[in-house]
Amino acid sequence: MNSKAVAAIATTLLGCGLNNVFLEYIIKQDPGCGHLITFAQFLFISIHGFVMTSKFGTVTPKIPFQTYLILVVLFFLTSVINNWAFNFNIPVPLHMIFRAGSLIANMIMGILILKKRYTLEKYVSVAMITLGIIICTLMSSGNKKVEACVDCDIQVEKKEADDHFFWWIIGIALLTGALLLSARMGIYQESIYKHYGKHPQEALYYTHLYSLPGFLIYSPSIWQHMQIASQSEPYEIPIVNTIVPMLWLWIVLNVVTQYLCISSVYVLTTECTSLTVTLVITLRKFLSLIFSIVYFQNPFTIYHWFGTALVFFGTLLFAEVFTKLKQSNAEQKASKSVKKTS
């Protein structure tokens, strides 16, 4: 493995891991700022792409504007809905586990749209992932407890619990919709690449740039949470001795690490085999989940662990990681035996 691949693996684990840490810091303080986070990420990638990809608008895009429109709509809705779900009592660990179930959505869309057929192993792996997500979802439905007090009326407590559960259901519905939209976007993206060739950096830039006007719909929410961020606890940055609102610092760090995560995964796909990419991304998700549970003390029972194990094991099974590892070991043994005989 060359130094570029090693660096890509390290920056993927570091960038994506830190991104989840800063995201959780933000969500803990302001759960409703999903639109602001998404807008900040899109704006940063658009500015970076304008400078580095389009060279200040001097480079003509390889894919026409009209072709990008459907992709932009799907990408915008998926990104906004995923971050918006935090506003509906969805804990970060459940969010991670749920998004790990993208293979289910991909298989459903593949069967319905592309008329694909899969092996028994694929169906078993998706069944494991589905079961794991269902277990974690059900166990997370009662995580948020209504605090009791001596003078509280039991009916009021029950109403608050019912309200929490109602909005939690809305959050689950949003995550489910985002999964299906993401899978449909992947199929459409494949068709674009087949027709025009692969231009991932260009696609990354234009899907973010063309999505920016869509945030006008959420401008009241974005402005509201910008004010909340500006009024957050002040923090003095060492060395430069500059005081900034803590929430704005976390948002900036989240945006930067988000780009580091995306760009590192892109390098990873060009430098490593699909097996390595799958293993690294799965490991990254697992480490982020563990850190979220331990550091942020998110509630996680033995049932959550069982469901999580099903999700990650099913993901590795779907990606044929175990089969490829066996093949790789067999090839290495065969190569060694050939060298000994020669």
mmCIF file of N, CA, C and O in Angstrom, residues 223-271:
data_model
loop_
_atom_site.group_PDB
_atom_site.id
_atom_site.type_symbol
_atom_site.label_atom_id
_atom_site.label_comp_id
_atom_site.label_asym_id
_atom_site.label_seq_id
_atom_site.Cartn_x
_atom_site.Cartn_y
_atom_site.Cartn_z
ATOM 1 N N TRP A 223 -31.520 32.061 9.742
ATOM 2 C CA TRP A 223 -31.248 33.327 10.435
ATOM 3 C C TRP A 223 -31.470 33.185 11.942
ATOM 4 O O TRP A 223 -30.678 33.685 12.754
ATOM 5 N N GLN A 224 -32.530 32.486 12.327
ATOM 6 C CA GLN A 224 -32.838 32.282 13.743
ATOM 7 C C GLN A 224 -31.690 31.562 14.451
ATOM 8 O O GLN A 224 -31.263 31.964 15.540
ATOM 9 N N HIS A 225 -31.180 30.513 13.821
ATOM 10 C CA HIS A 225 -30.125 29.723 14.463
ATOM 11 C C HIS A 225 -28.748 30.374 14.317
ATOM 12 O O HIS A 225 -27.842 30.066 15.099
ATOM 13 N N MET A 226 -28.594 31.264 13.358
ATOM 14 C CA MET A 226 -27.378 32.082 13.314
ATOM 15 C C MET A 226 -27.317 32.993 14.538
ATOM 16 O O MET A 226 -26.249 33.194 15.134
ATOM 17 N N GLN A 227 -28.482 33.529 14.910
ATOM 18 C CA GLN A 227 -28.547 34.381 16.093
ATOM 19 C C GLN A 227 -28.275 33.581 17.366
ATOM 20 O O GLN A 227 -27.585 34.060 18.279
ATOM 21 N N ILE A 228 -28.822 32.352 17.408
ATOM 22 C CA ILE A 228 -28.564 31.488 18.570
ATOM 23 C C ILE A 228 -27.071 31.173 18.672
ATOM 24 O O ILE A 228 -26.492 31.203 19.771
ATOM 25 N N ALA A 229 -26.450 30.898 17.522
ATOM 26 C CA ALA A 229 -25.012 30.607 17.507
ATOM 27 C C ALA A 229 -24.205 31.826 17.958
ATOM 28 O O ALA A 229 -23.223 31.694 18.699
ATOM 29 N N SER A 230 -24.626 32.997 17.531
ATOM 30 C CA SER A 230 -23.901 34.232 17.883
ATOM 31 C C SER A 230 -24.018 34.559 19.373
ATOM 32 O O SER A 230 -23.141 35.230 19.937
ATOM 33 N N GLN A 231 -25.096 34.084 20.007
ATOM 34 C CA GLN A 231 -25.309 34.356 21.427
ATOM 35 C C GLN A 231 -24.803 33.238 22.334
ATOM 36 O O GLN A 231 -25.003 33.276 23.545
ATOM 37 N N SER A 232 -24.136 32.231 21.729
ATOM 38 C CA SER A 232 -23.636 31.115 22.525
ATOM 39 C C SER A 232 -22.434 31.533 23.364
ATOM 40 O O SER A 232 -21.898 32.636 23.213
ATOM 41 N N GLU A 233 -22.011 30.649 24.239
ATOM 42 C CA GLU A 233 -20.922 30.940 25.178
ATOM 43 C C GLU A 233 -19.645 31.354 24.443
ATOM 44 O O GLU A 233 -19.231 30.682 23.488
ATOM 45 N N PRO A 234 -19.008 32.449 24.838
ATOM 46 C CA PRO A 234 -17.777 32.902 24.168
ATOM 47 C C PRO A 234 -16.594 31.982 24.472
ATOM 48 O O PRO A 234 -16.508 31.402 25.556
ATOM 49 N N TYR A 235 -15.706 31.863 23.504
ATOM 50 C CA TYR A 235 -14.513 31.017 23.663
ATOM 51 C C TYR A 235 -13.310 31.760 23.092
ATOM 52 O O TYR A 235 -13.367 32.294 21.979
ATOM 53 N N GLU A 236 -12.231 31.790 23.855
ATOM 54 C CA GLU A 236 -11.016 32.467 23.404
ATOM 55 C C GLU A 236 -10.093 31.472 22.721
ATOM 56 O O GLU A 236 -9.646 30.493 23.321
ATOM 57 N N ILE A 237 -9.835 31.702 21.430
ATOM 58 C CA ILE A 237 -8.962 30.809 20.659
ATOM 59 C C ILE A 237 -7.512 31.051 21.079
ATOM 60 O O ILE A 237 -7.036 32.190 21.040
ATOM 61 N N PRO A 238 -6.804 29.989 21.479
ATOM 62 C CA PRO A 238 -5.408 30.153 21.897
ATOM 63 C C PRO A 238 -4.523 30.698 20.766
ATOM 64 O O PRO A 238 -4.873 30.602 19.590
ATOM 65 N N ILE A 239 -3.389 31.244 21.133
ATOM 66 C CA ILE A 239 -2.362 31.791 20.234
ATOM 67 C C ILE A 239 -2.820 33.128 19.634
ATOM 68 O O ILE A 239 -2.183 34.154 19.800
ATOM 69 N N VAL A 240 -3.974 33.094 18.891
ATOM 70 C CA VAL A 240 -4.449 34.333 18.254
ATOM 71 C C VAL A 240 -5.203 35.222 19.233
ATOM 72 O O VAL A 240 -5.456 36.397 18.944
ATOM 73 N N ASN A 241 -5.598 34.647 20.385
ATOM 74 C CA ASN A 241 -6.290 35.398 21.439
ATOM 75 C C ASN A 241 -7.536 36.128 20.926
ATOM 76 O O ASN A 241 -7.758 37.294 21.217
ATOM 77 N N THR A 242 -8.313 35.404 20.127
ATOM 78 C CA THR A 242 -9.558 35.954 19.578
ATOM 79 C C THR A 242 -10.752 35.257 20.231
ATOM 80 O O THR A 242 -10.771 34.033 20.341
ATOM 81 N N ILE A 243 -11.725 36.037 20.649
ATOM 82 C CA ILE A 243 -12.916 35.476 21.286
ATOM 83 C C ILE A 243 -14.026 35.304 20.252
ATOM 84 O O ILE A 243 -14.373 36.251 19.542
ATOM 85 N N VAL A 244 -14.550 34.090 20.154
ATOM 86 C CA VAL A 244 -15.643 33.791 19.219
ATOM 87 C C VAL A 244 -16.719 33.004 19.955
ATOM 88 O O VAL A 244 -16.433 32.332 20.953
ATOM 89 N N PRO A 245 -17.974 33.075 19.503
ATOM 90 C CA PRO A 245 -19.023 32.234 20.090
ATOM 91 C C PRO A 245 -18.699 30.752 19.877
ATOM 92 O O PRO A 245 -18.327 30.342 18.769
ATOM 93 N N MET A 246 -18.819 29.969 20.932
ATOM 94 C CA MET A 246 -18.446 28.553 20.883
ATOM 95 C C MET A 246 -19.179 27.788 19.785
ATOM 96 O O MET A 246 -18.596 26.966 19.070
ATOM 97 N N LEU A 247 -20.474 28.062 19.616
ATOM 98 C CA LEU A 247 -21.270 27.334 18.621
ATOM 99 C C LEU A 247 -20.790 27.625 17.204
ATOM 100 O O LEU A 247 -20.759 26.726 16.347
ATOM 101 N N TRP A 248 -20.382 28.870 16.937
ATOM 102 C CA TRP A 248 -19.850 29.197 15.607
ATOM 103 C C TRP A 248 -18.531 28.471 15.357
ATOM 104 O O TRP A 248 -18.266 28.027 14.236
ATOM 105 N N LEU A 249 -17.723 28.338 16.398
ATOM 106 C CA LEU A 249 -16.456 27.620 16.254
ATOM 107 C C LEU A 249 -16.707 26.168 15.888
ATOM 108 O O LEU A 249 -16.058 25.614 14.991
ATOM 109 N N TRP A 250 -17.670 25.539 16.566
ATOM 110 C CA TRP A 250 -17.998 24.150 16.258
ATOM 111 C C TRP A 250 -18.548 24.007 14.844
ATOM 112 O O TRP A 250 -18.252 23.027 14.148
ATOM 113 N N ILE A 251 -19.366 24.963 14.406
ATOM 114 C CA ILE A 251 -19.928 24.898 13.050
ATOM 115 C C ILE A 251 -18.827 25.002 12.001
ATOM 116 O O ILE A 251 -18.800 24.240 11.019
ATOM 117 N N VAL A 252 -17.886 25.928 12.201
ATOM 118 C CA VAL A 252 -16.756 26.075 11.263
ATOM 119 C C VAL A 252 -15.927 24.798 11.227
ATOM 120 O O VAL A 252 -15.566 24.312 10.142
ATOM 121 N N LEU A 253 -15.632 24.241 12.392
ATOM 122 C CA LEU A 253 -14.850 23.002 12.449
ATOM 123 C C LEU A 253 -15.600 21.840 11.809
ATOM 124 O O LEU A 253 -15.010 20.988 11.149
ATOM 125 N N ASN A 254 -16.925 21.811 11.993
ATOM 126 C CA ASN A 254 -17.748 20.776 11.367
ATOM 127 C C ASN A 254 -17.703 20.879 9.844
ATOM 128 O O ASN A 254 -17.585 19.867 9.135
ATOM 129 N N VAL A 255 -17.774 22.103 9.337
ATOM 130 C CA VAL A 255 -17.752 22.329 7.888
ATOM 131 C C VAL A 255 -16.401 21.919 7.287
ATOM 132 O O VAL A 255 -16.349 21.238 6.254
ATOM 133 N N VAL A 256 -15.324 22.310 7.940
ATOM 134 C CA VAL A 256 -13.982 21.993 7.436
ATOM 135 C C VAL A 256 -13.735 20.487 7.457
ATOM 136 O O VAL A 256 -13.226 19.909 6.482
ATOM 137 N N THR A 257 -14.104 19.834 8.563
ATOM 138 C CA THR A 257 -13.895 18.385 8.660
ATOM 139 C C THR A 257 -14.827 17.616 7.727
ATOM 140 O O THR A 257 -14.479 16.525 7.262
ATOM 141 N N GLN A 258 -15.999 18.191 7.439
ATOM 142 C CA GLN A 258 -16.899 17.573 6.467
ATOM 143 C C GLN A 258 -16.243 17.515 5.089
ATOM 144 O O GLN A 258 -16.303 16.491 4.399
ATOM 145 N N TYR A 259 -15.609 18.620 4.705
ATOM 146 C CA TYR A 259 -14.929 18.636 3.408
ATOM 147 C C TYR A 259 -13.724 17.690 3.427
ATOM 148 O O TYR A 259 -13.473 16.974 2.444
ATOM 149 N N LEU A 260 -12.980 17.667 4.531
ATOM 150 C CA LEU A 260 -11.840 16.751 4.652
ATOM 151 C C LEU A 260 -12.302 15.307 4.517
ATOM 152 O O LEU A 260 -11.651 14.496 3.851
ATOM 153 N N CYS A 261 -13.457 14.998 5.115
ATOM 154 C CA CYS A 261 -14.022 13.649 5.054
ATOM 155 C C CYS A 261 -14.384 13.279 3.615
ATOM 156 O O CYS A 261 -13.995 12.219 3.118
ATOM 157 N N ILE A 262 -15.122 14.170 2.940
ATOM 158 C CA ILE A 262 -15.553 13.896 1.561
ATOM 159 C C ILE A 262 -14.366 13.739 0.620
ATOM 160 O O ILE A 262 -14.291 12.788 -0.168
ATOM 161 N N SER A 263 -13.414 14.662 0.683
ATOM 162 C CA SER A 263 -12.260 14.626 -0.223
ATOM 163 C C SER A 263 -11.378 13.415 0.058
ATOM 164 O O SER A 263 -10.808 12.827 -0.867
ATOM 165 N N SER A 264 -11.269 13.007 1.329
ATOM 166 C CA SER A 264 -10.447 11.842 1.677
ATOM 167 C C SER A 264 -11.060 10.555 1.140
ATOM 168 O O SER A 264 -10.344 9.677 0.649
ATOM 169 N N VAL A 265 -12.383 10.446 1.239
ATOM 170 C CA VAL A 265 -13.063 9.267 0.700
ATOM 171 C C VAL A 265 -12.877 9.199 -0.814
ATOM 172 O O VAL A 265 -12.684 8.113 -1.383
ATOM 173 N N TYR A 266 -12.914 10.357 -1.478
ATOM 174 C CA TYR A 266 -12.702 10.395 -2.932
ATOM 175 C C TYR A 266 -11.305 9.874 -3.277
ATOM 176 O O TYR A 266 -11.142 9.049 -4.182
ATOM 177 N N VAL A 267 -10.282 10.328 -2.563
ATOM 178 C CA VAL A 267 -8.910 9.848 -2.795
ATOM 179 C C VAL A 267 -8.826 8.358 -2.498
ATOM 180 O O VAL A 267 -8.165 7.592 -3.211
ATOM 181 N N LEU A 268 -9.515 7.935 -1.448
ATOM 182 C CA LEU A 268 -9.508 6.530 -1.050
ATOM 183 C C LEU A 268 -10.033 5.633 -2.168
ATOM 184 O O LEU A 268 -9.475 4.568 -2.444
ATOM 185 N N THR A 269 -11.103 6.067 -2.834
ATOM 186 C CA THR A 269 -11.684 5.266 -3.918
ATOM 187 C C THR A 269 -10.769 5.175 -5.133
ATOM 188 O O THR A 269 -10.868 4.229 -5.920
ATOM 189 N N THR A 270 -9.873 6.153 -5.302
ATOM 190 C CA THR A 270 -8.960 6.127 -6.443
ATOM 191 C C THR A 270 -7.661 5.390 -6.141
ATOM 192 O O THR A 270 -6.979 4.935 -7.063
ATOM 193 N N GLU A 271 -7.313 5.255 -4.842
ATOM 194 C CA GLU A 271 -6.031 4.666 -4.459
ATOM 195 C C GLU A 271 -6.138 3.246 -3.910
ATOM 196 O O GLU A 271 -5.153 2.528 -3.873
#
